[in-house]
mmCIF file of C-alpha atoms in Angstrom:
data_model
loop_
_atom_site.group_PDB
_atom_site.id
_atom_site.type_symbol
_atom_site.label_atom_id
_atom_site.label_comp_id
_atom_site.label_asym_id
_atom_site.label_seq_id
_atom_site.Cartn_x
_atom_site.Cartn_y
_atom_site.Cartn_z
ATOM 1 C CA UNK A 1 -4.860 -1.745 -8.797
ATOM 2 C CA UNK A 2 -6.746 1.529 -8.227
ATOM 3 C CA UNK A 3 -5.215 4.839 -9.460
ATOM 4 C CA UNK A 4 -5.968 8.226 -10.452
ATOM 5 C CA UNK A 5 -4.259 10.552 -13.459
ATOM 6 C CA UNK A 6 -4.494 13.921 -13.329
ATOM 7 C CA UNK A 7 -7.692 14.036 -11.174
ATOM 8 C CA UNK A 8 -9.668 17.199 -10.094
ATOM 9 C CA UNK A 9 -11.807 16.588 -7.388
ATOM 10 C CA UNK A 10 -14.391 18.568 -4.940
ATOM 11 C CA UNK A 11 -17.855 19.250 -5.217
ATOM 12 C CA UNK A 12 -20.325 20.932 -7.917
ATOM 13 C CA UNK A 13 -18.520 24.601 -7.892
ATOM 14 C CA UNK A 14 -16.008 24.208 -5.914
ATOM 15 C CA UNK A 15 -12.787 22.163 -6.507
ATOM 16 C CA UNK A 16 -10.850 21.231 -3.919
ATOM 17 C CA UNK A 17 -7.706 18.979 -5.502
ATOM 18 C CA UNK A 18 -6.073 19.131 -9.326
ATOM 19 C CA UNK A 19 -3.888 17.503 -11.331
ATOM 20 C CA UNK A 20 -3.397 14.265 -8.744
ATOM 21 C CA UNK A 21 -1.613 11.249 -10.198
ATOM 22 C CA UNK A 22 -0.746 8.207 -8.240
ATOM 23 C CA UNK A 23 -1.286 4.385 -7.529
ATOM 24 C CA UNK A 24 -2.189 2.401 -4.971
ATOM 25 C CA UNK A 25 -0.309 -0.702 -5.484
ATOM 26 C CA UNK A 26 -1.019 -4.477 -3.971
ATOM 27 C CA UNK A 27 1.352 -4.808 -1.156
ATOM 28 C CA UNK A 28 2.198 -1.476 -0.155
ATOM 29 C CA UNK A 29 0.439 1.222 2.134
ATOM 30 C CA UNK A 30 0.123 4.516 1.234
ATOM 31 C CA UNK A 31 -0.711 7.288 3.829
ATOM 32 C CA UNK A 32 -1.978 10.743 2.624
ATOM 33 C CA UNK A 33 -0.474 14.095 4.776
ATOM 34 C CA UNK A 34 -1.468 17.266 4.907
ATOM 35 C CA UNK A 35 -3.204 19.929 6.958
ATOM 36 C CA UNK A 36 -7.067 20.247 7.563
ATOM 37 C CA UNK A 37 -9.025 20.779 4.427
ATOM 38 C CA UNK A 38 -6.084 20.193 1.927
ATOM 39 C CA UNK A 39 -8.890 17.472 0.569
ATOM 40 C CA UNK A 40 -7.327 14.182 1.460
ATOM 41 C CA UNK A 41 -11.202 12.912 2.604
ATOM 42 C CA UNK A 42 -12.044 14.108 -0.876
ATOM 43 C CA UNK A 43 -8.754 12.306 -2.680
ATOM 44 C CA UNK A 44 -10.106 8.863 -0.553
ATOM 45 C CA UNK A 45 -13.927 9.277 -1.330
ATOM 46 C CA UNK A 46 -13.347 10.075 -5.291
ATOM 47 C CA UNK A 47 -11.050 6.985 -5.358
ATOM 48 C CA UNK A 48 -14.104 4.042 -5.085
ATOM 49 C CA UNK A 49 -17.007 6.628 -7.141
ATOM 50 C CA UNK A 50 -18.071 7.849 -4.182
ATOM 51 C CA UNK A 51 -18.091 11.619 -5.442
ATOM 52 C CA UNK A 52 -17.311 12.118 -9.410
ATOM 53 C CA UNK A 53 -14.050 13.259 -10.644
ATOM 54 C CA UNK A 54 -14.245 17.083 -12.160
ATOM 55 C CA UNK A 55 -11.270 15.982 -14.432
ATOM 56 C CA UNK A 56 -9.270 13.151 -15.248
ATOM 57 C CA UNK A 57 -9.844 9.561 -14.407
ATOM 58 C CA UNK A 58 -9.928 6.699 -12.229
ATOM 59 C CA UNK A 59 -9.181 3.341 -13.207
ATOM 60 C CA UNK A 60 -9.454 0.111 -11.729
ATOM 61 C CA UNK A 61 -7.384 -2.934 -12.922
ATOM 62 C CA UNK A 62 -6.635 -0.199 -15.984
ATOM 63 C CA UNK A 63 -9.909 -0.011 -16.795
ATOM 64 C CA UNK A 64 -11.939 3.466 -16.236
ATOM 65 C CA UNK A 65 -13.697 3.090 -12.544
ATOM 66 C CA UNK A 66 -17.410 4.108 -14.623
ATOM 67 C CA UNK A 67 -17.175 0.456 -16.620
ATOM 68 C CA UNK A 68 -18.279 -0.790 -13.269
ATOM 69 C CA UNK A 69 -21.243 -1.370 -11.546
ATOM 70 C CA UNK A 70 -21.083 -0.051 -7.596
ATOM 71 C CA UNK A 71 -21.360 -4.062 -7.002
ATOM 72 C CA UNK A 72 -18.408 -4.524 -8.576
ATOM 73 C CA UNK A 73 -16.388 -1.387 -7.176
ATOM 74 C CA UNK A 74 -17.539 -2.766 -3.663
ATOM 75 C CA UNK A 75 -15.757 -5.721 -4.388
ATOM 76 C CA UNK A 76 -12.624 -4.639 -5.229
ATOM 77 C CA UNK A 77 -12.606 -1.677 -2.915
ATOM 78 C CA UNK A 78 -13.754 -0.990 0.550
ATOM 79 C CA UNK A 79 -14.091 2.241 2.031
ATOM 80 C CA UNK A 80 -13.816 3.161 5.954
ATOM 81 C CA UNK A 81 -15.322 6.928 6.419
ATOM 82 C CA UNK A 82 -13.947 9.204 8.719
ATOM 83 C CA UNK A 83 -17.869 8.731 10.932
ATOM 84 C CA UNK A 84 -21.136 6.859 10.532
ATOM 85 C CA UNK A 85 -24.413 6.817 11.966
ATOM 86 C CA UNK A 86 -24.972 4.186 14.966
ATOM 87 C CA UNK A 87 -28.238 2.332 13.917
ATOM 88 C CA UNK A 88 -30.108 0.422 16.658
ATOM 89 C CA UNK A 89 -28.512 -2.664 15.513
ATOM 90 C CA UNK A 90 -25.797 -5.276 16.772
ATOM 91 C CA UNK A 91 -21.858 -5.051 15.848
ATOM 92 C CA UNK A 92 -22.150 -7.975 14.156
ATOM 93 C CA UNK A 93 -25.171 -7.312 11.800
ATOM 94 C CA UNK A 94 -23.406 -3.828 10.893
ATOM 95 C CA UNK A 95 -20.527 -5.938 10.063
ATOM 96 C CA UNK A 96 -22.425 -8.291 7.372
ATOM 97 C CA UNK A 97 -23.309 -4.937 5.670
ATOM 98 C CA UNK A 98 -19.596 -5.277 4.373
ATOM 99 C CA UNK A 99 -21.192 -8.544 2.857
ATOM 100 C CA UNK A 100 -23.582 -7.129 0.561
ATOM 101 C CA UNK A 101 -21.399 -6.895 -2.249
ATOM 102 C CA UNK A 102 -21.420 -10.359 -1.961
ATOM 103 C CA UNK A 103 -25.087 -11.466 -1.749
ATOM 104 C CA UNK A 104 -27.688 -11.574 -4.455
ATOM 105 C CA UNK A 105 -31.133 -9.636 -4.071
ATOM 106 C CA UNK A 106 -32.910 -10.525 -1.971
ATOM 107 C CA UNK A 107 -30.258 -10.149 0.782
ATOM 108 C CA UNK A 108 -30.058 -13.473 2.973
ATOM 109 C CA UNK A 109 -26.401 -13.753 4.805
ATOM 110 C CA UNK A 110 -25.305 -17.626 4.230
ATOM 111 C CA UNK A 111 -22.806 -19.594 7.313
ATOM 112 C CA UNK A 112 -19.986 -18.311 4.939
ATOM 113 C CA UNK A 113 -20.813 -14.519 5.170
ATOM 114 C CA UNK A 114 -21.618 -14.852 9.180
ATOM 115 C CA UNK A 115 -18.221 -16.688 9.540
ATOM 116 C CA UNK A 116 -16.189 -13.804 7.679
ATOM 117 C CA UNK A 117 -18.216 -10.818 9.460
ATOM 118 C CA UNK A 118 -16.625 -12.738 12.707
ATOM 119 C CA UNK A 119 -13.441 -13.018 10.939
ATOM 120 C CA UNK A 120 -13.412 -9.492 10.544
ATOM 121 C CA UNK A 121 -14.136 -9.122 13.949
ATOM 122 C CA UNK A 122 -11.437 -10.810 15.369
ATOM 123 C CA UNK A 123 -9.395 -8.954 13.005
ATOM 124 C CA UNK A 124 -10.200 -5.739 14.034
ATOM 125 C CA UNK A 125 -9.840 -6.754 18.064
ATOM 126 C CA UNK A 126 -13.910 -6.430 17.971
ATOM 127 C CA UNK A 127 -15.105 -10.286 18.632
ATOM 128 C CA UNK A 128 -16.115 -9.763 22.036
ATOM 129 C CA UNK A 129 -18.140 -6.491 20.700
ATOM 130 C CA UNK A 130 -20.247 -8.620 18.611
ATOM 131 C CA UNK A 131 -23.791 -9.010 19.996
ATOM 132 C CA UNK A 132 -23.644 -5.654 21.788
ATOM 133 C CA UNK A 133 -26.063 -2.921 20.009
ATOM 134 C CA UNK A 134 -24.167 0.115 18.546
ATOM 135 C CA UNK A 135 -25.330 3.030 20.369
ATOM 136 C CA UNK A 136 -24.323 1.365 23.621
ATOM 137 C CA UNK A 137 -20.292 1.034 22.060
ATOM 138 C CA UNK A 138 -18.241 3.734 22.863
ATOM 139 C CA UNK A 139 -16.710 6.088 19.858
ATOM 140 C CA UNK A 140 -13.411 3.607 19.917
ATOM 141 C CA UNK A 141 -15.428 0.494 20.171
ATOM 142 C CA UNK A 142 -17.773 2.007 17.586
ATOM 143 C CA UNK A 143 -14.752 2.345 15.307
ATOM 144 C CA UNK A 144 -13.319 -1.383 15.767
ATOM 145 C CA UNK A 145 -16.768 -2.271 14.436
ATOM 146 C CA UNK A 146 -17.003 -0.227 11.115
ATOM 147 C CA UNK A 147 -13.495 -0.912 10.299
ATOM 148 C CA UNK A 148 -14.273 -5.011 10.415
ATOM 149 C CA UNK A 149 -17.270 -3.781 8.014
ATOM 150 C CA UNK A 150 -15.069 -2.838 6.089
ATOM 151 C CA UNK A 151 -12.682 -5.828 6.410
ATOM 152 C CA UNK A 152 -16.097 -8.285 5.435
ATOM 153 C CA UNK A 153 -15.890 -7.199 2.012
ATOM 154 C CA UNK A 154 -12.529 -8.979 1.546
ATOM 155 C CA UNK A 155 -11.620 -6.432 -1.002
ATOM 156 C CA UNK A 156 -8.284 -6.444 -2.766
ATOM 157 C CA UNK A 157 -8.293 -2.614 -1.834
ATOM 158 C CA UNK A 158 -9.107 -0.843 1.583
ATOM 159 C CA UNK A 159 -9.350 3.393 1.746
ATOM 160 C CA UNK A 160 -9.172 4.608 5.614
ATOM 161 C CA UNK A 161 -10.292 8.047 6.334
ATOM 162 C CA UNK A 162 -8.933 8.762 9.657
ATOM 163 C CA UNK A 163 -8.992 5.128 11.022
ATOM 164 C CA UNK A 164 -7.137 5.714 14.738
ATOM 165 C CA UNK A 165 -10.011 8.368 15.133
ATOM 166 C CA UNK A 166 -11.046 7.475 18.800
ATOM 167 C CA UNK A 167 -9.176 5.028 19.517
ATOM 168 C CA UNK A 168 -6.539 4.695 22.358
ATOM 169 C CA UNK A 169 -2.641 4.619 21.243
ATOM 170 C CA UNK A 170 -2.774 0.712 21.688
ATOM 171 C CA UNK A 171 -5.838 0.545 19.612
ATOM 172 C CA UNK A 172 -4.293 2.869 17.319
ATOM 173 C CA UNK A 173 -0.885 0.830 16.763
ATOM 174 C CA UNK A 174 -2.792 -2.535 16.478
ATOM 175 C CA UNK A 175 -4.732 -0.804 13.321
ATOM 176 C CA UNK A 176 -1.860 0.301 11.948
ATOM 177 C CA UNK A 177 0.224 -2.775 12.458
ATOM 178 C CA UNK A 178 -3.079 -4.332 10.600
ATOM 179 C CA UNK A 179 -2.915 -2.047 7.794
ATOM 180 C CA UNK A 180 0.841 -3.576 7.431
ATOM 181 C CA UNK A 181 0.073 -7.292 7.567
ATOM 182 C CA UNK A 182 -2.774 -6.792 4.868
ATOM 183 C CA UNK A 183 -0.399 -5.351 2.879
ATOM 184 C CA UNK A 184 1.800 -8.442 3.602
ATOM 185 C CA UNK A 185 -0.783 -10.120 1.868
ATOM 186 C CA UNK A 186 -0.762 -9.006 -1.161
ATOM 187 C CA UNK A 187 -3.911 -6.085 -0.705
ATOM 188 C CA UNK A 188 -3.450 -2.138 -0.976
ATOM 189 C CA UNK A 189 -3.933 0.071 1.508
ATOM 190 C CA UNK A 190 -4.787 4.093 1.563
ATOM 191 C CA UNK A 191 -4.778 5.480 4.977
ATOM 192 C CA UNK A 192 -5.716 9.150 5.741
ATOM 193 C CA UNK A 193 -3.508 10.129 9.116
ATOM 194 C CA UNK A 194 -2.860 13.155 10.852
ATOM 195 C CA UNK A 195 -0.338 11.654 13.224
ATOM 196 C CA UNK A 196 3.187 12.506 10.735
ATOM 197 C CA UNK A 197 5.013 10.213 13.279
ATOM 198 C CA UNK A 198 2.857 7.472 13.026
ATOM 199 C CA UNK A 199 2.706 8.382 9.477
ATOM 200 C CA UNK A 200 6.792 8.000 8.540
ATOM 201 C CA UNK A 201 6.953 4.915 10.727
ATOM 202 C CA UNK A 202 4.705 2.805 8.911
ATOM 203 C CA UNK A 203 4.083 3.726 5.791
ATOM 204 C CA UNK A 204 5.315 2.355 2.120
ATOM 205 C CA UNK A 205 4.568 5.441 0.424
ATOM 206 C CA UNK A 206 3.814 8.799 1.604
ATOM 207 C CA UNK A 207 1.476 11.838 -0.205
ATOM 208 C CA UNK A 208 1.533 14.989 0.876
ATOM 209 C CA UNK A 209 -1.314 17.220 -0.354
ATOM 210 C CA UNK A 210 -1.629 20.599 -0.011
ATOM 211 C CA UNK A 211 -2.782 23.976 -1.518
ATOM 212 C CA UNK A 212 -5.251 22.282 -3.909
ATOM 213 C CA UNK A 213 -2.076 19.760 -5.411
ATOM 214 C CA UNK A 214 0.223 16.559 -5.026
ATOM 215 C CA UNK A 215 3.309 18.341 -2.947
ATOM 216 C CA UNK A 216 5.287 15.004 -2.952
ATOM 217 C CA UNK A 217 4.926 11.313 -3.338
ATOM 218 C CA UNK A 218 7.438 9.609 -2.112
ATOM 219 C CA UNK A 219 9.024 7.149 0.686
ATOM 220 C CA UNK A 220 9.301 8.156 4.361
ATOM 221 C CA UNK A 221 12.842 8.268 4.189
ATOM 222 C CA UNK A 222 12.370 10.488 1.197
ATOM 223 C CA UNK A 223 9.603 12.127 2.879
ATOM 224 C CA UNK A 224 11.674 13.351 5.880
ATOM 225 C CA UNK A 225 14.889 14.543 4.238
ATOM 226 C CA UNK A 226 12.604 17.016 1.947
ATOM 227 C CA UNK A 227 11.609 18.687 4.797
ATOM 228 C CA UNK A 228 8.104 19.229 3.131
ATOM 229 C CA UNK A 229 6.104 18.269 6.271
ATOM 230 C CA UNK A 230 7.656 20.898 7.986
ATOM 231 C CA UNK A 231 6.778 23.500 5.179
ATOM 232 C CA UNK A 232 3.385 22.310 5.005
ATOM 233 C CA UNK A 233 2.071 21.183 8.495
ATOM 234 C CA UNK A 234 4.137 24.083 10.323
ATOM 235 C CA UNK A 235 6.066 21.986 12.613
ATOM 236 C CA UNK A 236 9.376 20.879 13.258
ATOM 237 C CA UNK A 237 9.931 16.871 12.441
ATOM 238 C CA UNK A 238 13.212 15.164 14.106
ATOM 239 C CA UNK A 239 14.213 11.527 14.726
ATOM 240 C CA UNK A 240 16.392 9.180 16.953
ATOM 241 C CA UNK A 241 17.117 5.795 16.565
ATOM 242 C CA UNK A 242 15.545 3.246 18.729
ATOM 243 C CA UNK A 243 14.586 -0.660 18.748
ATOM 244 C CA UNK A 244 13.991 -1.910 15.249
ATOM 245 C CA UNK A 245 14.539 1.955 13.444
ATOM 246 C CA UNK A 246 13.789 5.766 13.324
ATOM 247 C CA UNK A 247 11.645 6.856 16.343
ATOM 248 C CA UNK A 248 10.165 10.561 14.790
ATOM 249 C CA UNK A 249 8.767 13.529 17.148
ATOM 250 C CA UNK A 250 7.233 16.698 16.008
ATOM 251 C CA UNK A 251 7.241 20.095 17.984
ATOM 252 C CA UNK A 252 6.252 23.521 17.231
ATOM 253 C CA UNK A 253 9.243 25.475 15.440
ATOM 254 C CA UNK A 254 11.554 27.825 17.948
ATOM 255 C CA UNK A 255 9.747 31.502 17.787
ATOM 256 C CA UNK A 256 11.849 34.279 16.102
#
């Protein structure tokens, strides 16, 4: 289990987050509100040691996250960024990069590496994208691709900065919908959204950042009732009930 207690986060001179305790817990998905530069990219990158914590800690299976090497973190945790660069490369040899954790130096992918980089693949509705070269994918297809990379690892943990970015609402519902049957079995997930109605649909466990802090943590149900979207984000949440639960909607608030 990855978690972090009473962590300040940001960059050298600048902090960006304080005080931030919670848990990502095997089985459940957690999706992280808030409005633009409330540092929910920051919250996701300082999770896996990918920037250092100004204060507090992160532990990993209760241990602190710094008694591992970034081998081990990468195979406990994968991390989807919000972009990458496109190298000159196939989809499918950017996916075995999710293997490396997995290899010993020098790097030589075995049959069982190539046969979970397709795996991932086909999990991520990519197969078909898999001997096409990167800069020829568009930003959707592009996306499929680095989220199986980050499926390869086969990591009991998976952080999502913004993973719907670029993709149509199909797309976007599929990854989502993925997100849930990992969870299913038995993994954590941490998913950085901006859609709230996607958001309260889907998700376990909701965290709403803003102002530098932890505003809430909570369940969507929770979540809604508080009203503390609508305080945050500036917009007016409301519901109906449809086929298999709550359908949500947002709007701008009613002037004056």
């Amino acid at each position: 289990m990855l978690e972090v207690r009473r962590l300040a986060a940001g960059y050298p001179g600048r902090r960006v987050l304080e005080d931030v305790t919670l848990a990502l817990r095997p089985g459940r998905v957690l999706v992280l509100l808030g409005p633009n530069g409330c540092g929910k990219s920051t919250l996701l990158r300082t999770m896996p040691g990918l920037l250092s914590p100004l204060g507090g800690e992160v532990l990993l299976d209760g241990r602190p996250l710094g008694d591992y090497s970034p081998r081990q973190i990468a195979r406990k945790t994968a991390y989807l960024p919000q972009s990458r660069t496109a190298p000159s490369i196939t989809a499918r040899r950017m996916v075995l990069h999710g293997r490396f954790p997995h290899l010993s130096y020098p790097r030589r992918c075995r049959r069982e590496d190539y046969e979970a980089a397709d795996r991932a693949l086909e999990l991520a509705g990519a197969l078909d994208l898999a001997d096409r070269p990167l800069p020829e994918l568009s930003g959707g297809q592009r996306q499929k691709v680095y989220l199986a990379m980050a499926l390869a690892q086969e990591a009991e943990t998976l952080l999502m900065d913004e993973p719907t970015a670029y993709l149509d609402i199909r797309c976007q519902l599929e990854t989502l919908a993925l997100a849930r049957r990992l969870a299913a079995e038995g993994r954590a997930a941490a998913l950085v959204l901006h859609d709230l109605c996607l958001a309260l649909a889907m998700a376990d466990d909701i965290a709403v950042l803003g102002g530098g802090r932890l505003l809430a943590l909570d369940g969507p149900e929770e979540i809604y009732r508080s009203k503390i979207l609508e305080r945050v984000m500036g917009v007016r949440l409301g519901r109906f009930a449809g086929p298999g639960g709550w359908r949500y909607f947002c709007e701008l608030p009613e002037e004056g």
